[in-house]
Tab-separated table of C-alpha atoms in Angstrom:
chain	number	residue	atom	x	y	z
A	1	MET	CA	118.494	127.635	86.584
A	2	SER	CA	115.075	127.169	85.176
A	3	ASP	CA	113.598	123.210	84.822
A	4	ILE	CA	113.714	123.815	81.025
A	5	VAL	CA	116.566	125.205	79.178
A	6	PRO	CA	116.129	126.075	75.368
A	7	LEU	CA	118.370	124.371	72.939
A	8	ARG	CA	119.310	127.768	71.410
A	9	ASP	CA	120.956	128.633	75.030
A	10	ILE	CA	123.444	125.904	74.895
A	11	PRO	CA	126.476	126.707	72.817
A	12	GLU	CA	127.903	123.288	72.834
A	13	PHE	CA	127.144	120.087	74.757
A	14	ASP	CA	129.785	118.952	76.978
A	15	LEU	CA	128.831	115.144	76.781
A	16	ARG	CA	126.934	113.217	74.291
A	17	THR	CA	125.038	109.794	74.382
A	18	ASP	CA	122.040	108.148	72.606
A	19	VAL	CA	120.048	107.522	75.582
A	20	LEU	CA	120.552	109.400	78.918
A	21	VAL	CA	118.773	107.598	82.043
A	22	ALA	CA	118.102	109.944	84.934
A	23	GLY	CA	118.033	107.462	88.079
A	24	PHE	CA	119.933	104.061	88.844
A	25	GLY	CA	117.350	102.240	90.712
A	26	GLY	CA	115.420	99.389	89.758
A	27	ALA	CA	113.629	101.272	86.784
A	28	GLY	CA	116.835	103.137	85.754
A	29	ALA	CA	118.928	100.111	85.712
A	30	SER	CA	116.263	97.916	83.841
A	31	ALA	CA	115.894	100.771	81.226
A	32	ALA	CA	119.621	101.261	80.947
A	33	LEU	CA	120.419	97.417	80.505
A	34	GLU	CA	117.706	97.229	77.600
A	35	ALA	CA	118.618	100.289	75.821
A	36	ARG	CA	122.163	98.950	75.897
A	37	GLY	CA	121.146	95.624	74.791
A	38	ALA	CA	119.434	97.344	71.731
A	39	GLY	CA	122.931	98.723	70.462
A	40	ALA	CA	122.238	102.225	72.009
A	41	ASP	CA	125.100	104.429	73.820
A	42	VAL	CA	123.741	104.835	77.371
A	43	MET	CA	124.816	107.350	80.269
A	44	VAL	CA	123.389	106.974	83.637
A	45	LEU	CA	123.264	109.720	86.219
A	46	GLU	CA	122.803	108.904	89.926
A	47	SER	CA	122.244	111.579	92.298
A	48	SER	CA	123.512	109.586	95.342
A	49	SER	CA	127.095	107.736	95.695
A	50	GLY	CA	125.735	104.565	94.163
A	51	GLY	CA	122.868	102.682	92.359
A	52	GLY	CA	120.095	100.594	94.052
A	53	GLY	CA	117.410	103.096	94.707
A	54	SER	CA	114.147	102.169	96.655
A	55	THR	CA	114.247	98.710	95.220
A	56	GLN	CA	117.370	97.918	97.038
A	57	MET	CA	115.989	98.908	100.041
A	58	SER	CA	112.816	96.588	99.644
A	59	ALA	CA	112.392	92.745	100.305
A	60	CYS	CA	112.061	92.518	96.581
A	61	GLU	CA	109.026	90.026	96.342
A	62	MET	CA	108.513	90.770	92.602
A	63	TYR	CA	104.566	90.208	92.126
A	64	LEU	CA	104.304	88.335	89.017
A	65	GLY	CA	101.893	85.604	87.760
A	66	GLY	CA	100.308	83.989	84.877
A	67	GLY	CA	102.369	80.698	85.125
A	68	THR	CA	106.091	81.775	85.962
A	69	ALA	CA	108.596	79.173	85.822
A	70	LEU	CA	108.513	79.266	89.709
A	71	GLN	CA	104.986	78.773	89.986
A	72	ARG	CA	105.000	75.866	87.457
A	73	ASP	CA	107.966	74.088	89.142
A	74	LEU	CA	106.069	74.667	92.458
A	75	GLY	CA	102.778	72.998	90.735
A	76	ILE	CA	101.009	76.524	91.230
A	77	GLU	CA	98.391	77.099	88.704
A	78	ASP	CA	97.843	80.820	87.595
A	79	SER	CA	96.669	81.433	84.148
A	80	ARG	CA	97.157	84.487	82.212
A	81	ASP	CA	93.453	85.244	82.577
A	82	ASN	CA	93.257	84.683	86.383
A	83	PHE	CA	96.280	86.944	86.830
A	84	TYR	CA	94.695	89.740	84.699
A	85	ARG	CA	91.209	89.388	86.667
A	86	TYR	CA	92.930	89.734	90.078
A	87	LEU	CA	94.954	93.012	88.894
A	88	LYS	CA	91.571	94.271	87.639
A	89	ALA	CA	90.059	93.473	90.727
A	90	CYS	CA	92.503	95.270	92.847
A	91	PHE	CA	92.343	98.602	90.596
A	92	GLY	CA	89.109	98.590	88.853
A	93	ASP	CA	88.691	101.643	86.460
A	94	ASN	CA	92.045	103.373	87.986
A	95	CYS	CA	94.259	101.475	85.675
A	96	ASP	CA	95.697	101.897	82.424
A	97	GLU	CA	93.971	98.961	80.546
A	98	GLN	CA	97.085	98.672	77.888
A	99	ARG	CA	99.487	98.626	80.553
A	100	LEU	CA	98.006	96.154	82.699
A	101	LYS	CA	97.281	93.604	79.569
A	102	LEU	CA	101.157	94.304	78.537
A	103	PHE	CA	102.242	93.408	81.988
A	104	VAL	CA	99.944	90.211	82.279
A	105	ASP	CA	101.221	88.976	79.154
A	106	GLY	CA	104.885	89.793	79.663
A	107	ALA	CA	105.103	88.610	83.426
A	108	VAL	CA	106.216	85.015	82.590
A	109	GLU	CA	109.215	86.401	80.610
A	110	HIS	CA	109.934	89.128	83.109
A	111	PHE	CA	110.515	86.357	85.696
A	112	ASP	CA	112.884	84.271	83.278
A	113	TRP	CA	114.764	87.643	82.620
A	114	ALA	CA	115.343	88.071	86.371
A	115	GLU	CA	116.739	84.627	86.750
A	116	SER	CA	119.042	85.376	83.666
A	117	LEU	CA	120.556	88.145	85.660
A	118	GLY	CA	121.758	85.764	88.123
A	119	VAL	CA	119.243	86.265	90.841
A	120	PRO	CA	118.795	82.970	92.775
A	121	TYR	CA	115.065	81.784	93.255
A	122	LYS	CA	114.564	78.681	95.447
A	123	ARG	CA	111.679	76.349	94.594
A	124	GLY	CA	110.246	76.557	97.558
A	125	PHE	CA	106.629	77.806	98.774
A	126	PHE	CA	105.880	79.534	102.151
A	127	SER	CA	101.877	79.142	102.376
A	128	GLY	CA	102.017	81.227	105.931
A	129	ARG	CA	100.769	84.589	106.617
A	130	ASP	CA	103.865	86.937	106.899
A	131	VAL	CA	104.848	90.053	104.981
A	132	VAL	CA	108.391	88.489	104.137
A	133	ALA	CA	108.903	84.668	104.051
A	134	MET	CA	111.570	84.134	106.665
A	135	THR	CA	112.108	80.301	105.572
A	136	GLY	CA	114.200	80.831	102.712
A	137	ASP	CA	111.590	79.974	100.108
A	138	SER	CA	110.902	82.017	97.164
A	139	LEU	CA	107.041	81.757	96.604
A	140	GLN	CA	104.382	83.343	98.834
A	141	TYR	CA	101.222	85.155	99.206
A	142	THR	CA	101.823	88.787	99.489
A	143	GLY	CA	98.745	90.593	98.988
A	144	ASN	CA	94.687	89.845	99.204
A	145	GLU	CA	94.497	87.017	97.071
A	146	ARG	CA	92.899	84.926	99.703
A	147	ALA	CA	90.742	87.743	101.388
A	148	TRP	CA	87.244	88.836	100.473
A	149	PRO	CA	86.252	90.377	97.850
A	150	PHE	CA	89.118	88.937	95.710
A	151	SER	CA	88.669	85.208	96.818
A	152	GLU	CA	85.009	85.294	95.531
A	153	SER	CA	85.845	86.132	92.022
A	154	VAL	CA	89.504	85.189	91.489
A	155	THR	CA	91.174	81.727	92.260
A	156	PRO	CA	93.733	82.664	94.795
A	157	ALA	CA	97.454	82.261	93.814
A	158	PRO	CA	100.697	83.213	95.379
A	159	ARG	CA	102.622	85.750	93.293
A	160	GLY	CA	105.372	87.245	95.298
A	161	HIS	CA	108.688	85.951	93.994
A	162	LEU	CA	111.442	86.674	96.570
A	163	PRO	CA	114.962	85.894	96.064
A	164	ALA	CA	116.473	82.753	97.748
A	165	ASP	CA	117.344	82.903	101.554
A	166	ALA	CA	117.146	86.740	101.260
A	167	ASP	CA	114.408	87.580	104.050
A	168	HIS	CA	114.160	91.424	104.192
A	169	SER	CA	117.077	92.001	102.140
A	170	GLY	CA	115.947	90.755	98.870
A	171	GLY	CA	116.439	93.998	97.213
A	172	LEU	CA	120.021	93.925	98.075
A	173	VAL	CA	120.445	90.498	96.075
A	174	PHE	CA	118.290	91.664	93.288
A	175	MET	CA	119.962	94.989	92.578
A	176	GLY	CA	123.517	93.503	93.157
A	177	HIS	CA	122.946	91.397	90.311
A	178	LEU	CA	121.076	93.719	88.287
A	179	LEU	CA	123.755	96.653	88.790
A	180	ALA	CA	126.386	94.355	87.884
A	181	ARG	CA	125.077	93.499	84.491
A	182	VAL	CA	124.505	97.105	83.690
A	183	GLN	CA	128.022	97.775	84.551
A	184	GLU	CA	129.139	94.910	82.464
A	185	SER	CA	126.868	96.143	79.452
A	186	GLY	CA	129.515	99.193	79.015
A	187	ALA	CA	126.865	101.869	79.875
A	188	ASP	CA	128.589	105.065	81.265
A	189	ILE	CA	127.436	105.363	84.648
A	190	ARG	CA	127.962	108.437	86.698
A	191	CYS	CA	127.158	108.713	90.440
A	192	ASP	CA	126.959	112.035	92.524
A	193	ALA	CA	125.458	113.535	89.337
A	194	LYS	CA	122.242	115.421	89.547
A	195	LEU	CA	119.827	115.761	86.744
A	196	THR	CA	118.731	119.602	87.235
A	197	ALA	CA	116.951	120.620	84.085
A	198	LEU	CA	115.881	119.198	80.486
A	199	VAL	CA	116.915	120.699	77.182
A	200	GLN	CA	114.223	121.197	74.652
A	201	ASP	CA	114.441	122.419	70.964
A	202	ASP	CA	111.711	124.955	69.332
A	203	ARG	CA	109.454	122.302	68.731
A	204	GLY	CA	109.254	120.899	72.130
A	205	ARG	CA	111.571	118.001	71.709
A	206	VAL	CA	113.641	116.909	74.666
A	207	VAL	CA	116.995	116.696	73.075
A	208	GLY	CA	119.453	116.484	76.323
A	209	ALA	CA	119.707	117.526	79.900
A	210	ILE	CA	121.771	119.553	82.415
A	211	ALA	CA	123.311	117.750	85.241
A	212	LYS	CA	125.722	118.885	88.298
A	213	ILE	CA	128.479	116.555	88.072
A	214	ASP	CA	131.793	117.301	90.281
A	215	ASN	CA	130.005	120.686	91.242
A	216	GLN	CA	129.731	121.710	87.655
A	217	GLN	CA	126.723	122.328	85.401
A	218	VAL	CA	127.054	119.938	82.539
A	219	ALA	CA	125.127	120.034	79.211
A	220	ILE	CA	124.574	116.451	77.895
A	221	GLU	CA	123.040	115.743	74.558
A	222	ALA	CA	120.806	112.817	74.304
A	223	ARG	CA	120.432	111.790	70.581
A	224	LYS	CA	117.444	109.298	71.230
A	225	GLY	CA	115.979	110.547	74.535
A	226	VAL	CA	116.168	110.925	78.058
A	227	VAL	CA	114.227	108.322	80.500
A	228	LEU	CA	113.351	109.805	83.758
A	229	CYS	CA	113.600	106.969	86.614
A	230	THR	CA	114.049	109.230	89.765
A	231	GLY	CA	111.478	107.714	91.884
A	232	GLY	CA	108.324	109.320	93.760
A	233	PHE	CA	108.184	112.267	95.785
A	234	ILE	CA	107.443	110.955	99.530
A	235	MET	CA	110.434	112.571	100.514
A	236	ASN	CA	109.333	116.246	99.107
A	237	GLU	CA	107.360	117.630	102.067
A	238	ALA	CA	105.900	120.780	99.671
A	239	MET	CA	104.657	117.990	97.504
A	240	THR	CA	103.037	115.802	99.835
A	241	ARG	CA	101.456	118.727	101.725
A	242	LYS	CA	99.955	119.618	98.579
A	243	TYR	CA	98.918	116.127	96.830
A	244	LEU	CA	98.733	113.993	100.254
A	245	PRO	CA	97.460	116.445	102.920
A	246	GLY	CA	95.800	113.845	104.883
A	247	LEU	CA	98.825	111.760	105.056
A	248	ASP	CA	101.684	114.358	105.252
A	249	SER	CA	101.475	114.998	108.929
A	250	ILE	CA	101.366	111.051	109.996
A	251	ALA	CA	103.479	109.358	107.639
A	252	THR	CA	106.560	107.733	108.101
A	253	ARG	CA	108.159	108.590	104.921
A	254	HIS	CA	109.047	105.311	102.916
A	255	GLY	CA	111.587	105.462	100.415
A	256	ASN	CA	115.244	106.837	99.609
A	257	PRO	CA	116.426	110.121	100.087
A	258	GLY	CA	116.284	110.730	96.282
A	259	ASP	CA	112.230	110.261	96.142
A	260	ARG	CA	111.671	114.108	96.065
A	261	GLY	CA	109.660	114.267	92.887
A	262	ASP	CA	112.573	115.928	90.667
A	263	GLY	CA	111.590	113.790	87.588
A	264	ILE	CA	108.085	114.622	88.022
A	265	ARG	CA	108.790	118.186	88.354
A	266	LEU	CA	110.954	118.104	85.271
A	267	GLY	CA	108.664	115.980	83.278
A	268	GLN	CA	105.604	118.516	84.040
A	269	ALA	CA	107.844	121.285	83.095
A	270	ALA	CA	108.567	119.851	79.684
A	271	GLY	CA	104.611	119.537	79.126
A	272	GLY	CA	103.761	116.162	80.620
A	273	ASN	CA	100.743	115.520	82.540
A	274	ILE	CA	100.616	114.202	86.187
A	275	ILE	CA	97.807	111.786	87.211
A	276	ASN	CA	97.143	109.866	90.470
A	277	MET	CA	98.720	112.233	92.663
A	278	GLY	CA	96.407	111.998	95.660
A	279	GLU	CA	96.969	107.964	96.027
A	280	ALA	CA	99.676	106.395	98.148
A	281	PHE	CA	100.764	103.051	99.993
A	282	VAL	CA	99.639	103.222	103.444
A	283	GLY	CA	100.895	100.031	105.611
A	284	ILE	CA	99.636	99.229	108.875
A	285	ALA	CA	101.406	96.162	110.141
A	286	HIS	CA	98.706	94.013	111.980
A	287	TYR	CA	100.639	90.829	111.403
A	288	PRO	CA	102.924	88.769	111.915
A	289	PRO	CA	102.332	87.260	114.392
A	290	PRO	CA	99.779	85.659	112.247
A	291	GLN	CA	97.363	85.112	115.456
A	292	LEU	CA	96.373	88.707	115.332
A	293	THR	CA	94.441	88.291	112.454
A	294	TYR	CA	91.990	86.415	114.757
A	295	GLY	CA	91.300	89.906	116.494
A	296	ILE	CA	88.905	92.459	114.884
A	297	PHE	CA	89.607	96.118	114.005
A	298	VAL	CA	86.998	98.597	115.158
A	299	ASN	CA	86.669	102.447	114.871
A	300	GLU	CA	85.980	105.049	117.708
A	301	GLN	CA	82.345	104.135	117.160
A	302	GLY	CA	82.989	100.546	118.229
A	303	GLN	CA	82.306	99.206	114.704
A	304	ARG	CA	84.289	97.072	112.410
A	305	PHE	CA	85.281	98.553	109.044
A	306	VAL	CA	87.369	95.589	107.390
A	307	ASN	CA	88.033	91.989	107.224
A	308	GLU	CA	91.161	91.591	109.224
A	309	ASP	CA	92.799	88.981	106.975
A	310	VAL	CA	93.376	91.601	104.388
A	311	TYR	CA	96.864	92.696	103.228
A	312	LEU	CA	98.447	95.558	105.516
A	313	ALA	CA	97.989	98.218	102.700
A	314	ARG	CA	94.334	97.383	102.299
A	315	LEU	CA	93.902	97.800	106.028
A	316	GLY	CA	95.714	100.989	105.805
A	317	HIS	CA	93.235	102.327	102.928
A	318	PHE	CA	90.129	101.904	104.967
A	319	ALA	CA	91.962	103.130	108.450
A	320	VAL	CA	92.495	106.540	106.709
A	321	GLN	CA	88.842	106.605	106.308
A	322	GLN	CA	87.718	106.250	109.748
A	323	SER	CA	87.068	109.518	111.728
A	324	GLY	CA	90.512	110.940	112.895
A	325	GLY	CA	92.344	107.885	111.765
A	326	ARG	CA	91.718	106.358	115.215
A	327	ILE	CA	91.398	102.417	114.919
A	328	PHE	CA	91.807	99.849	117.273
A	329	MET	CA	92.022	96.109	117.455
A	330	PHE	CA	89.811	93.970	120.006
A	331	ILE	CA	91.325	91.025	121.054
A	332	ASP	CA	91.066	88.182	123.570
A	333	ASN	CA	93.729	86.611	125.906
A	334	ARG	CA	93.931	83.570	123.444
A	335	HIS	CA	95.304	85.401	120.538
A	336	PHE	CA	97.028	88.711	122.324
A	337	ASP	CA	100.331	89.515	121.340
A	338	ARG	CA	102.181	93.078	121.037
A	339	PRO	CA	104.903	92.757	118.497
A	340	ALA	CA	108.120	94.376	119.396
A	341	TYR	CA	108.543	96.225	116.015
A	342	LEU	CA	105.158	97.903	116.390
A	343	GLN	CA	104.835	100.264	119.365
A	344	VAL	CA	101.024	100.081	120.139
A	345	ASP	CA	99.319	101.202	123.106
A	346	ILE	CA	96.749	99.190	125.322
A	347	VAL	CA	93.958	101.244	125.891
A	348	ALA	CA	91.569	99.297	127.686
A	349	VAL	CA	91.378	95.926	129.244
A	350	GLY	CA	88.621	94.188	131.102
A	351	GLU	CA	87.268	90.654	132.050
A	352	SER	CA	84.213	91.553	130.109
A	353	VAL	CA	83.587	93.503	126.911
A	354	ALA	CA	81.669	95.982	128.802
A	355	GLU	CA	84.507	96.888	130.959
A	356	VAL	CA	86.706	97.480	127.793
A	357	GLU	CA	84.029	99.463	126.395
A	358	ALA	CA	83.607	101.692	129.452
A	359	GLU	CA	87.364	102.015	129.980
A	360	ALA	CA	87.723	103.011	126.399
A	361	GLY	CA	85.295	105.569	126.535
A	362	PHE	CA	83.298	104.078	123.551
A	363	PRO	CA	79.317	104.718	123.277
A	364	GLU	CA	77.443	102.567	125.593
A	365	GLY	CA	76.632	99.023	124.079
A	366	ALA	CA	78.377	99.762	120.694
A	367	LEU	CA	81.436	97.447	121.397
A	368	GLN	CA	79.343	94.813	123.221
A	369	HIS	CA	77.093	94.859	120.215
A	370	THR	CA	79.916	94.555	117.566
A	371	VAL	CA	81.691	91.763	119.538
A	372	ASP	CA	78.377	89.719	120.600
A	373	PHE	CA	77.518	89.942	116.559
A	374	TYR	CA	80.910	88.849	115.527
A	375	ASN	CA	80.964	85.847	117.919
A	376	ARG	CA	77.807	84.429	117.333
A	377	HIS	CA	78.601	84.014	113.646
A	378	ALA	CA	82.197	83.312	114.021
A	379	ALA	CA	80.919	80.261	116.123
A	380	LEU	CA	79.229	79.104	112.937
A	381	GLY	CA	82.181	79.765	110.538
A	382	GLN	CA	80.635	82.991	109.308
A	383	ASP	CA	81.239	86.433	108.883
A	384	PRO	CA	78.196	88.034	107.266
A	385	LEU	CA	79.569	91.690	107.319
A	386	PHE	CA	82.996	91.550	105.920
A	387	HIS	CA	83.361	87.735	105.025
A	388	LYS	CA	86.649	87.136	106.720
A	389	ALA	CA	88.088	83.818	105.923
A	390	LYS	CA	87.059	80.846	107.876
A	391	ASP	CA	90.794	80.065	108.564
A	392	TRP	CA	90.722	83.269	111.028
A	393	LEU	CA	87.104	82.906	112.592
A	394	MET	CA	87.115	82.353	116.043
A	395	PRO	CA	84.866	83.724	118.847
A	396	LEU	CA	86.853	86.092	121.089
A	397	ASP	CA	85.378	84.780	124.342
A	398	SER	CA	88.522	83.979	126.345
A	399	GLY	CA	88.945	86.821	128.982
A	400	PRO	CA	90.589	88.913	129.965
A	401	PHE	CA	89.992	91.229	126.761
A	402	ALA	CA	92.151	93.981	125.408
A	403	LEU	CA	91.665	97.010	123.225
A	404	VAL	CA	94.769	98.168	121.275
A	405	SER	CA	95.253	101.477	119.372
A	406	TYR	CA	96.372	101.617	116.074
A	407	ALA	CA	95.826	105.436	115.585
A	408	LEU	CA	97.678	106.742	112.790
A	409	ASP	CA	99.242	109.396	114.537
A	410	GLN	CA	100.703	107.346	116.936
A	411	ILE	CA	101.977	104.270	114.815
A	412	ARG	CA	102.877	106.711	112.104
A	413	PRO	CA	102.450	103.943	109.027
A	414	PRO	CA	104.933	103.714	106.359
A	415	VAL	CA	103.734	105.812	102.947
A	416	PHE	CA	105.153	106.066	99.489
A	417	THR	CA	103.428	107.663	96.750
A	418	LEU	CA	101.656	106.232	93.747
A	419	GLY	CA	101.107	109.181	91.412
A	420	GLY	CA	103.188	110.795	88.788
A	421	LEU	CA	103.851	111.371	85.100
A	422	GLU	CA	101.201	109.840	82.770
A	423	ALA	CA	103.051	107.830	80.473
A	424	ARG	CA	102.465	105.248	77.664
A	425	PRO	CA	103.440	101.535	78.761
A	426	THR	CA	106.498	101.866	76.463
A	427	GLY	CA	107.626	104.808	78.508
A	428	GLU	CA	106.528	107.904	76.386
A	429	VAL	CA	105.792	110.829	78.563
A	430	LEU	CA	102.019	112.223	77.560
A	431	ARG	CA	100.830	115.645	77.632
A	432	ALA	CA	97.128	116.436	78.938
A	433	ASP	CA	95.593	116.212	75.357
A	434	GLY	CA	97.538	112.469	75.204
A	435	SER	CA	100.206	113.511	72.714
A	436	ALA	CA	103.552	112.376	73.643
A	437	VAL	CA	106.451	114.961	74.503
A	438	PRO	CA	109.137	113.939	72.059
A	439	GLY	CA	112.390	112.432	73.379
A	440	LEU	CA	110.827	112.128	76.940
A	441	TYR	CA	110.431	108.921	78.487
A	442	ALA	CA	109.652	107.718	82.014
A	443	ALA	CA	109.116	104.677	84.151
A	444	GLY	CA	109.164	103.553	87.948
A	445	ARG	CA	107.401	105.549	90.364
A	446	THR	CA	108.050	108.557	88.371
A	447	VAL	CA	104.977	107.423	86.581
A	448	ALA	CA	101.660	106.226	87.627
A	449	GLY	CA	102.145	102.673	86.818
A	450	ILE	CA	100.199	99.367	87.636
A	451	PRO	CA	99.570	99.852	91.607
A	452	ARG	CA	97.572	102.881	92.024
A	453	THR	CA	95.888	102.543	95.198
A	454	SER	CA	96.521	101.190	98.535
A	455	ALA	CA	93.252	99.181	98.440
A	456	GLY	CA	94.441	96.827	95.779
A	457	TYR	CA	98.363	97.109	96.546
A	458	ALA	CA	100.234	93.864	97.208
A	459	SER	CA	103.995	93.482	98.190
A	460	GLY	CA	106.105	93.182	95.184
A	461	MET	CA	103.864	95.143	92.922
A	462	SER	CA	106.173	98.234	92.734
A	463	VAL	CA	109.340	95.875	91.845
A	464	ALA	CA	107.585	94.036	89.296
A	465	ASP	CA	106.155	97.283	87.871
A	466	VAL	CA	109.170	99.430	87.644
A	467	THR	CA	111.545	97.013	86.154
A	468	PHE	CA	109.189	95.686	83.765
A	469	PHE	CA	108.153	99.188	82.382
A	470	GLY	CA	111.769	100.473	82.696
A	471	ARG	CA	112.744	97.863	80.264
A	472	LEU	CA	110.166	98.890	78.036
A	473	ALA	CA	110.986	102.599	78.144
A	474	GLY	CA	114.741	101.679	77.803
A	475	ARG	CA	113.900	99.590	74.597
A	476	GLN	CA	111.773	102.125	73.216
A	477	ALA	CA	114.044	104.999	73.780
A	478	ALA	CA	116.760	103.268	72.152
A	479	SER	CA	114.639	102.271	69.105
A	480	GLN	CA	114.209	106.099	68.123
């Protein structure tokens, strides 16, 4: 069957609703709940046997700022202007300014909404360096807030809002409450139901969809609109080869099995424009343990290329740019560790930097110069090249020394996509000329949202983005 079915080819719809939501993850559940709250009849189609999506698989440190109740209760100062300037520094010109401002203005209320679902948030702040706080606390730093260049222009503030006592299972906690609220709302939820085509009338308006339910093709009328929330495309190898050729062969595909780009493809077939398709999250977990941050990363020329106190996605962004994706951590005996969760190889050891350099096959003198320059300035609390924070500056002078490979084709970093349909913040899918495809909405990783590069990414940006704009899309569709 074609991705688009003309209305004239549908003799009669089998099912009818006001708003049809495709996908029951963070974006789809948020859209469905808001649409029901606005008084619309809502049907949800989920291709798997239950809701949750990639949000449920995440730690769910929702990235919010500007003075949320959690920040205020912990005495953390973070104005809306400060929050906006940080996000703007993260993504620069690669952002939708209207989307960014709406998100910043609504972030405080969005946290209140999350708590209103019943999600517990403990009034505790974890100040350490870890990807996920394992202390039960609900507020932590999850990005590059304390790292250069962001720390120079924006006051650092913790913005990762993690469900209490959840550790890495925050998504299960959050989605458990959100899915329950959708079920209580009276939405018609149909699992093992896959969207296969959109129905358009002669004017190009999306008026329904075709879905495969119980192994039967079913035509569904959507009187107010269809909302596509089917995730990104990291599980679609044909799409990643086309749009992410440099990452396709080395990626650990990070997402749920439904992240196959179906919504992106259907939206494009209906006339929607796609943007940012060459951008993706690339995560290189160089911490925990935090003491590894004292080490320095070098490329195969023996040169540093980043400040090591950055978030793991920013490291991934710059690692991909190094020749052959070959990067190494140089570290001394005082700070060495090889975390069990990451299989990295020691490629060289020695009692001197020169011995390590020779064993690794680096150009003679290259690594020695890099380490000598770094150590001389680190002893003074300085990093003139990459401005690593003083807390992580210490000369690497306690032998023996090691060079550890973080080559991308060996560690195979987690990757998920950041491109998709171009849409208004309120969800309307846009054509290339900027006009909206009538009756078609989208949210979540099916669209290019707030986070658009790995360089500016922070843990929790996707969860905050997909739920916030999922809500707006559901509300907008219901209002038609």
